[in-house]
Coordinates of C-alpha atoms and ligand atoms in Angstrom, one line a residue:
X1 CA -21.7 19.3 -3.5
X2 CA -25.2 20.1 -4.6
X3 CA -27.2 23.0 -3.2
X4 CA -29.8 20.7 -1.6
X5 CA -27.0 18.9 0.4
X6 CA -25.7 22.3 1.4
X7 CA -28.9 23.2 3.1
X8 CA -29.8 20.0 4.8
X9 CA -29.8 20.4 8.6
X10 CA -26.8 18.1 9.2
X11 CA -24.6 19.7 6.6
X12 CA -21.7 21.7 7.9
X13 CA -22.6 24.4 5.4
X14 CA -26.2 24.9 6.4
X15 CA -26.7 28.3 7.8
X16 CA -27.8 27.0 11.3
X17 CA -24.9 24.8 11.8
X18 CA -22.5 27.5 10.5
X19 CA -24.0 29.9 12.9
X20 CA -23.8 27.7 16.0
X21 CA -20.3 26.6 15.2
X22 CA -18.9 30.0 14.3
X23 CA -20.8 32.5 16.5
X24 CA -18.4 31.9 19.4
X25 CA -15.7 33.0 17.0
X26 CA -17.4 36.2 15.9
X27 CA -19.5 35.1 12.9
X28 CA -22.4 37.5 12.3
X29 CA -24.9 38.5 9.6
X30 CA -22.4 40.8 7.9
X31 CA -19.9 38.0 7.6
X32 CA -22.6 35.7 6.3
X33 CA -23.4 38.3 3.6
X34 CA -19.7 38.5 2.7
X35 CA -19.5 34.8 2.4
X36 CA -22.7 34.3 0.4
X37 CA -21.1 34.5 -3.1
X38 CA -18.8 31.5 -2.1
X39 CA -21.6 29.3 -0.8
X40 CA -22.8 28.1 -4.2
X41 CA -19.3 26.8 -4.9
X42 CA -19.7 24.4 -2.0
X43 CA -17.0 26.1 0.1
X44 CA -17.2 26.2 3.9
X45 CA -16.9 29.5 5.9
X46 CA -14.4 29.4 8.7
X47 CA -12.0 31.5 10.8
X48 CA -8.3 31.0 10.9
X49 CA -7.2 30.2 14.4
X50 CA -3.6 29.5 13.7
X51 CA -1.1 29.8 10.8
X52 CA 2.0 27.8 10.7
X53 CA 4.3 27.4 7.7
X54 CA 1.9 27.3 4.8
X55 CA -0.8 25.5 6.7
X56 CA -3.5 26.9 8.9
X57 CA -6.1 25.6 11.3
X58 CA -9.5 26.8 10.4
X59 CA -12.6 26.4 12.7
X60 CA -15.6 25.5 10.6
X61 CA -19.0 23.9 11.2
X62 CA -17.1 20.7 10.2
X63 CA -14.8 21.1 13.2
X64 CA -11.2 22.4 13.1
X65 CA -9.7 21.6 9.8
X66 CA -6.1 21.8 8.6
X67 CA -5.9 23.7 5.4
X68 CA -3.2 24.6 2.9
X69 CA -2.7 28.3 2.2
X70 CA -1.0 28.0 -1.2
X71 CA -3.8 29.8 -3.0
X72 CA -3.9 32.7 -0.6
X73 CA -0.1 33.3 -0.3
X74 CA 0.6 36.0 -2.8
X75 CA 4.0 37.6 -2.9
X76 CA 2.6 40.7 -1.1
X77 CA 3.0 39.9 2.6
X78 CA 0.0 42.1 3.3
X79 CA -2.3 39.8 1.5
X80 CA -1.1 36.6 3.2
X81 CA -3.8 34.9 5.2
X82 CA -3.4 35.4 8.9
X83 CA -4.9 34.5 12.3
X84 CA -8.3 36.1 12.6
X85 CA -9.1 36.0 8.9
X86 CA -12.5 34.7 7.8
X87 CA -11.9 32.3 4.9
X88 CA -13.7 30.1 2.4
X89 CA -12.2 26.6 2.7
X90 CA -12.7 23.5 0.5
X91 CA -15.3 21.0 1.9
X92 CA -13.0 18.0 1.5
X93 CA -9.6 17.0 0.1
X94 CA -6.2 16.1 1.4
X95 CA -4.9 18.7 1.8
X96 CA -7.9 21.0 1.8
X97 CA -7.2 24.4 0.4
X98 CA -8.2 27.8 1.6
X99 CA -9.6 29.4 -1.5
X100 CA -10.0 33.0 -0.4
X101 CA -10.4 35.2 2.6
X102 CA -13.2 37.7 3.2
X103 CA -12.4 41.4 3.1
X104 CA -10.8 42.4 6.4
X105 CA -12.6 44.8 8.7
X106 CA -9.4 45.7 10.5
X107 CA -5.7 44.5 10.4
X108 CA -2.9 45.1 12.8
X109 CA 0.2 45.6 10.6
X110 CA 3.8 46.5 11.5
X111 CA 6.9 46.8 9.4
X112 CA 9.2 43.8 10.1
X113 CA 12.1 46.1 10.9
X114 CA 12.7 49.8 10.7
X115 CA 15.1 49.3 7.8
X116 CA 13.0 47.2 5.6
X117 CA 9.9 48.4 3.9
X118 CA 7.9 45.2 4.4
X119 CA 4.6 45.1 6.2
X120 CA 3.6 42.1 8.3
X121 CA 0.0 41.4 9.3
X122 CA -0.1 40.3 12.9
X123 CA -3.9 39.8 13.3
X124 CA -7.0 40.4 11.2
X125 CA -10.5 41.4 12.1
X126 CA -9.8 42.5 15.7
X127 CA -12.1 44.9 17.6
X128 CA -9.7 45.6 20.5
X129 CA -5.9 45.8 20.3
X130 CA -4.7 45.1 23.8
X131 CA -1.2 46.3 24.4
X132 CA 0.3 44.3 27.4
X133 CA 2.9 46.2 29.3
X134 CA 4.7 44.6 32.3
X135 CA 4.8 46.6 35.5
X136 CA 7.7 44.4 36.6
X137 CA 10.1 46.4 34.5
X138 CA 10.5 50.1 34.0
X139 CA 7.9 51.7 31.8
X140 CA 9.0 52.6 28.3
X141 CA 6.4 55.2 27.2
X142 CA 7.9 55.6 23.8
X143 CA 7.3 51.9 23.1
X144 CA 3.7 52.2 24.3
X145 CA 3.2 55.2 21.9
X146 CA 4.5 53.2 19.0
X147 CA 2.3 50.2 19.7
X148 CA -0.7 52.5 20.1
X149 CA 0.0 54.2 16.8
X150 CA -0.3 50.9 15.0
X151 CA -3.3 49.9 17.1
X152 CA -5.2 53.0 16.1
X153 CA -4.2 52.6 12.5
X154 CA -5.5 49.0 12.5
X155 CA -9.0 50.3 13.0
X156 CA -9.3 48.5 16.4
X157 CA -9.9 50.2 19.7
X158 CA -6.6 50.2 21.6
X159 CA -6.5 49.2 25.3
X160 CA -3.4 49.3 27.5
X161 CA -3.2 46.5 30.0
X162 CA -0.5 47.0 32.7
X163 CA 0.3 43.4 33.8
X164 CA 1.8 42.0 37.0
X165 CA 0.2 44.8 39.1
X166 CA 0.8 42.5 42.1
X167 CA 4.5 43.3 41.9
X168 CA 4.0 47.0 42.5
X169 CA 4.7 47.7 46.1
X170 CA 1.8 50.0 47.0
X171 CA -1.4 51.5 45.6
X172 CA 0.1 55.0 45.4
X173 CA 2.9 53.9 43.2
X174 CA 0.4 52.0 41.0
X175 CA -1.7 55.1 40.7
X176 CA 1.3 57.1 39.5
X177 CA 2.2 54.5 36.9
X178 CA -1.3 54.3 35.6
X179 CA -1.4 58.1 35.4
X180 CA 1.9 58.3 33.4
X181 CA 0.5 55.9 30.9
X182 CA -2.8 57.7 30.7
X183 CA -1.2 61.0 29.8
X184 CA 0.7 59.0 27.1
X185 CA -2.5 57.4 25.7
X186 CA -5.3 59.9 25.2
X187 CA -8.6 58.2 24.5
X188 CA -7.2 54.8 25.5
X189 CA -8.4 52.9 28.6
X190 CA -5.5 51.9 30.8
X191 CA -6.2 48.9 33.0
X192 CA -3.8 47.6 35.7
X193 CA -4.3 43.9 36.2
X194 CA -2.8 40.9 37.9
X195 CA -3.3 37.4 36.5
X196 CA -1.8 36.1 39.7
X197 CA -4.4 37.5 42.1
X198 CA -7.1 38.4 39.6
X199 CA -7.1 42.1 40.4
X200 CA -8.6 44.2 37.6
X201 CA -9.6 41.2 35.5
X202 CA -13.3 41.9 35.7
X203 CA -12.9 45.1 33.7
X204 CA -10.8 43.3 31.1
X205 CA -13.4 40.5 30.9
X206 CA -16.0 43.1 30.0
X207 CA -13.7 44.6 27.3
X208 CA -12.9 41.3 25.6
X209 CA -16.4 39.9 25.7
X210 CA -17.3 42.3 22.8
X211 CA -15.8 40.9 19.6
X212 CA -12.3 39.9 18.9
X213 CA -9.3 41.1 20.9
X214 CA -5.6 40.6 20.2
X215 CA -2.9 40.6 22.9
X216 CA 0.3 42.4 21.8
X217 CA 3.5 43.2 23.6
X218 CA 6.9 42.2 24.5
X219 CA 7.9 38.7 25.3
X220 CA 7.4 38.0 29.0
X221 CA 4.8 40.7 29.4
X222 CA 2.4 38.1 30.6
X223 CA 0.1 37.8 27.5
X224 CA -0.4 34.1 27.7
X225 CA -0.8 34.1 31.5
X226 CA -3.5 36.7 30.9
X227 CA -5.1 34.6 28.1
X228 CA -5.2 31.6 30.5
X229 CA -6.8 33.8 33.2
X230 CA -9.5 35.0 30.8
X231 CA -10.1 31.5 29.5
X232 CA -10.3 30.1 33.0
X233 CA -7.9 27.2 32.1
X234 CA -4.3 26.7 31.1
X235 CA -4.4 26.5 27.3
X236 CA -1.4 28.6 26.5
X237 CA 2.1 27.7 27.6
X238 CA 3.7 30.1 30.1
X239 CA 7.4 30.3 31.1
X240 CA 9.3 32.3 33.7
X241 CA 11.0 35.3 32.3
X242 CA 14.7 34.8 31.6
X243 CA 16.2 37.1 34.3
X244 CA 16.1 40.5 35.8
X245 CA 15.7 42.2 32.5
X246 CA 12.2 40.9 32.5
X247 CA 12.3 39.6 29.0
X248 CA 10.8 36.3 28.2
X249 CA 12.1 33.4 26.1
X250 CA 9.6 33.8 23.4
X251 CA 7.4 31.1 24.8
X252 CA 4.5 31.6 22.4
X253 CA 5.6 31.0 18.8
X254 CA 2.4 31.2 16.8
X255 CA -0.6 33.5 16.9
X256 CA -3.6 31.6 18.3
X257 CA -7.2 32.6 18.3
X258 CA -9.2 31.2 21.2
X259 CA -12.9 31.4 22.0
X260 CA -13.5 32.8 25.4
X261 CA -16.1 31.4 27.8
X262 CA -19.1 33.7 27.8
X263 CA -18.4 35.6 24.6
X264 CA -15.5 37.1 22.7
X265 CA -12.5 35.7 20.9
X266 CA -8.9 36.3 21.9
X267 CA -5.7 36.2 19.8
X268 CA -2.5 35.5 21.8
X269 CA 0.6 36.4 19.9
X270 CA 4.4 35.8 20.3
X271 CA 6.2 38.6 22.0
X272 CA 7.5 41.4 19.8
X273 CA 10.9 42.9 20.4
X274 CA 9.8 46.0 18.6
X275 CA 7.2 47.3 16.2
X276 CA 8.1 49.4 13.3
X277 CA 5.5 51.8 12.0
X278 CA 3.7 50.9 8.9
X279 CA 2.0 53.7 7.1
X280 CA 0.5 54.9 10.3
X281 CA 0.0 58.6 9.8
X282 CA -3.5 58.8 11.2
X283 CA -2.6 56.4 14.0
X284 CA 0.3 58.6 15.1
X285 CA -2.1 61.6 15.0
X286 CA -4.5 59.8 17.3
X287 CA -1.8 58.8 19.8
X288 CA -0.7 62.5 20.0
X289 CA -4.2 63.9 19.8
X290 CA -3.5 66.6 22.4
X291 CA -0.5 67.9 20.3
X292 CA -2.6 68.0 17.2
X293 CA -5.2 69.9 19.0
X294 CA -2.7 72.4 20.3
X295 CA -1.1 72.7 16.8
X296 CA -4.5 73.8 15.4
X297 CA -4.1 76.8 17.7
X298 CA -0.7 77.8 16.5
X299 CA -0.5 81.2 14.7
X300 CA 0.9 79.7 11.5
X301 CA -1.0 76.7 10.2
X302 CA 2.3 75.2 8.9
X303 CA 4.0 75.8 12.3
X304 CA 6.9 73.4 12.9
X305 CA 6.7 74.1 16.7
X306 CA 10.4 75.0 16.8
X307 CA 10.7 78.7 17.4
X308 CA 7.7 80.3 15.6
X309 CA 5.9 83.1 17.3
X310 CA 2.4 82.3 18.6
X311 CA 3.2 78.5 18.8
X312 CA 0.6 76.9 21.0
X313 CA 2.6 73.7 21.3
X314 CA 5.8 75.4 22.7
X315 CA 3.6 77.5 25.0
X316 CA 2.1 74.3 26.4
X317 CA 5.6 72.9 27.0
X318 CA 6.6 76.1 28.8
X319 CA 3.5 76.0 30.9
X320 CA 4.3 72.4 31.9
X321 CA 1.0 71.1 30.4
X322 CA 2.8 69.1 27.6
X323 CA 5.9 67.0 28.5
X324 CA 8.7 67.8 26.1
X325 CA 9.2 64.0 25.8
X326 CA 5.8 63.8 24.1
X327 CA 6.7 66.3 21.4
X328 CA 10.1 64.6 20.8
X329 CA 8.4 61.2 20.5
X330 CA 5.7 62.7 18.2
X331 CA 8.4 64.1 15.9
X332 CA 10.3 60.9 15.9
X333 CA 7.3 58.7 14.9
X334 CA 6.2 61.2 12.2
X335 CA 9.7 61.1 10.6
X336 CA 9.9 57.3 10.8
X337 CA 6.5 57.0 9.2
X338 CA 7.4 59.3 6.4
X339 CA 10.6 57.3 5.8
X340 CA 8.6 54.0 5.6
X341 CA 5.9 55.4 3.3
X342 CA 8.5 56.8 0.9
X343 CA 10.2 53.4 0.7
X344 CA 7.0 51.5 0.4
X345 CA 5.9 53.5 -2.6
X346 CA 9.0 52.6 -4.5
X347 CA 8.8 49.0 -3.5
X348 CA 5.1 48.7 -4.3
X349 CA 5.6 50.0 -7.8
X350 CA 8.2 47.3 -8.5
X351 CA 6.0 44.7 -6.8
X352 CA 3.0 45.5 -8.9
X353 CA 4.9 44.9 -12.1
X354 CA 6.2 41.6 -10.9
X355 CA 2.8 40.6 -9.7
X356 CA 1.2 41.0 -13.1
X357 CA 3.7 38.5 -14.5
X358 CA 3.1 36.0 -11.7
X359 CA -0.7 36.3 -12.0
X360 CA -0.7 34.6 -15.3
X361 CA 1.1 31.5 -13.9
X362 CA -0.9 31.4 -10.7
X363 CA -4.3 31.7 -12.5
X364 CA -3.4 28.7 -14.6
X365 CA -2.4 26.6 -11.6
X366 CA -5.6 27.5 -9.8
X367 CA -7.7 26.5 -12.8
X368 CA -6.0 23.2 -13.1
X369 CA -6.4 22.4 -9.4
X370 CA -10.0 23.3 -9.5
X371 CA -10.8 21.2 -12.6
X372 CA -8.7 18.2 -11.3
X373 CA -10.0 17.9 -7.7
X374 CA -13.3 19.1 -6.6
X375 CA -15.2 21.3 -9.1
Ligands
LIG1 N1 3.8 38.2 39.5 C1 3.2 38.0 38.3 N2 3.8 37.3 37.3 C2 3.2 37.1 36.2 C3 1.9 37.7 35.9 N3 1.5 37.4 34.7 C4 2.5 36.7 34.1 N4 3.5 36.5 35.0 C5 4.8 35.8 34.8 O1 5.5 36.4 33.7 C6 6.2 35.3 33.0 C7 5.9 35.4 31.5 O2 4.6 35.2 31.3 P1 4.0 34.7 29.9 O3 2.5 34.8 30.0 O4 4.6 33.5 29.4 O5 4.5 36.0 28.9 P2 4.2 36.2 27.4 O6 3.9 37.6 27.2 O7 3.1 35.3 26.9 O8 5.5 35.8 26.7 P3 5.8 35.3 25.2 O9 4.9 34.2 24.9 O10 7.2 34.9 25.1 O11 5.5 36.5 24.3 C8 5.8 34.0 33.7 O12 6.8 33.6 34.6 C9 4.5 34.4 34.4 O13 4.3 33.5 35.5 C10 1.2 38.4 37.0 O14 0.1 38.9 36.9 N5 1.9 38.5 38.2
LIG2 MG1 3.0 33.9 25.4
LIG3 ZN1 3.4 75.5 16.7

């Protein structure tokens, strides 16, 4: 493609058509600047709205195009293209290829299981990480803390949404539940909502209208129902939870990015049974901000808050200001994080060596494809 074609008004790569097509998905001047070096190559900017087995759907000024991710699927799972990424995609071809993705502003990462040192990116470039927690089942505060640690670590602002508020028998009970979660989540808005009767939705609408939000949580928490309520139409499939355990059937199977009416983009994700921490030291610190504040007042700066004299953390537990459960949970997550970081370091070193060998082969393939098809 020549540069004059690239700037004609009807071209899918002209700045005005790019802006009108992609602004609903979060395109802004800063992304345009990031993309600028790719424009002379004739590539189109776009946002990944779904990834599915080596293929992804990318929204571009040319409409939604299916693209192959072979060039952006390195061995490192942290560098695999994912829903929410902004990419440079080929203007034509069958298949088209995603050539690269733009540097991520934020990324929500978990380790795939607590025993494996492998990170998995669940969503990229999100401004709000919405942790959906069902009020139809007993609250698991430890799980909320774990989700929040990863949310803080991602760089996004966490929000806890307590779903199915219509199933809570009375306002007083609801108030207590919200309070319990609030003490578990300093600095995090906690919003009770009901997709069924619409209660609380207006506050959430205001949150999600600014930027990109991702819905995270267990299967059956009501994420897709909430997505539909925010969209004002049934786009996502919803299924009744399996039984009294309140767990769903994993109705949603891919991560989908949707443009909301008004403004804002929303990523609905498949339910997660659990989330392992992934190098989330500062995230853990933010979830337990009040403990870290107390710790700064301990007599010894390396206080382990076990039996040291002048320990402000233990004093707060004694005074009933800090629940003991919080300290236990804090310790548990810190230990888990240290374990995962230690493993990752060893794995990364091995990985980097292998990566150098592979780079030679990949570079060659990329050059050939480029010469052969569209350069
Ligand atoms: N009473 C009530 N039920 C709800 C509400 N929101 C969702 N549900 C029900 O909860 C069940 C699961 O909802 P989904 O939206 O499919 O849950 P999900 O979190 O998307 O589940 P996965 O896609 O498997 O992760 C469905 O039967 C919904 O009708 C609500 O606000 N009130
Ligand atoms: Mg769903
Ligand atoms: Zn202490």
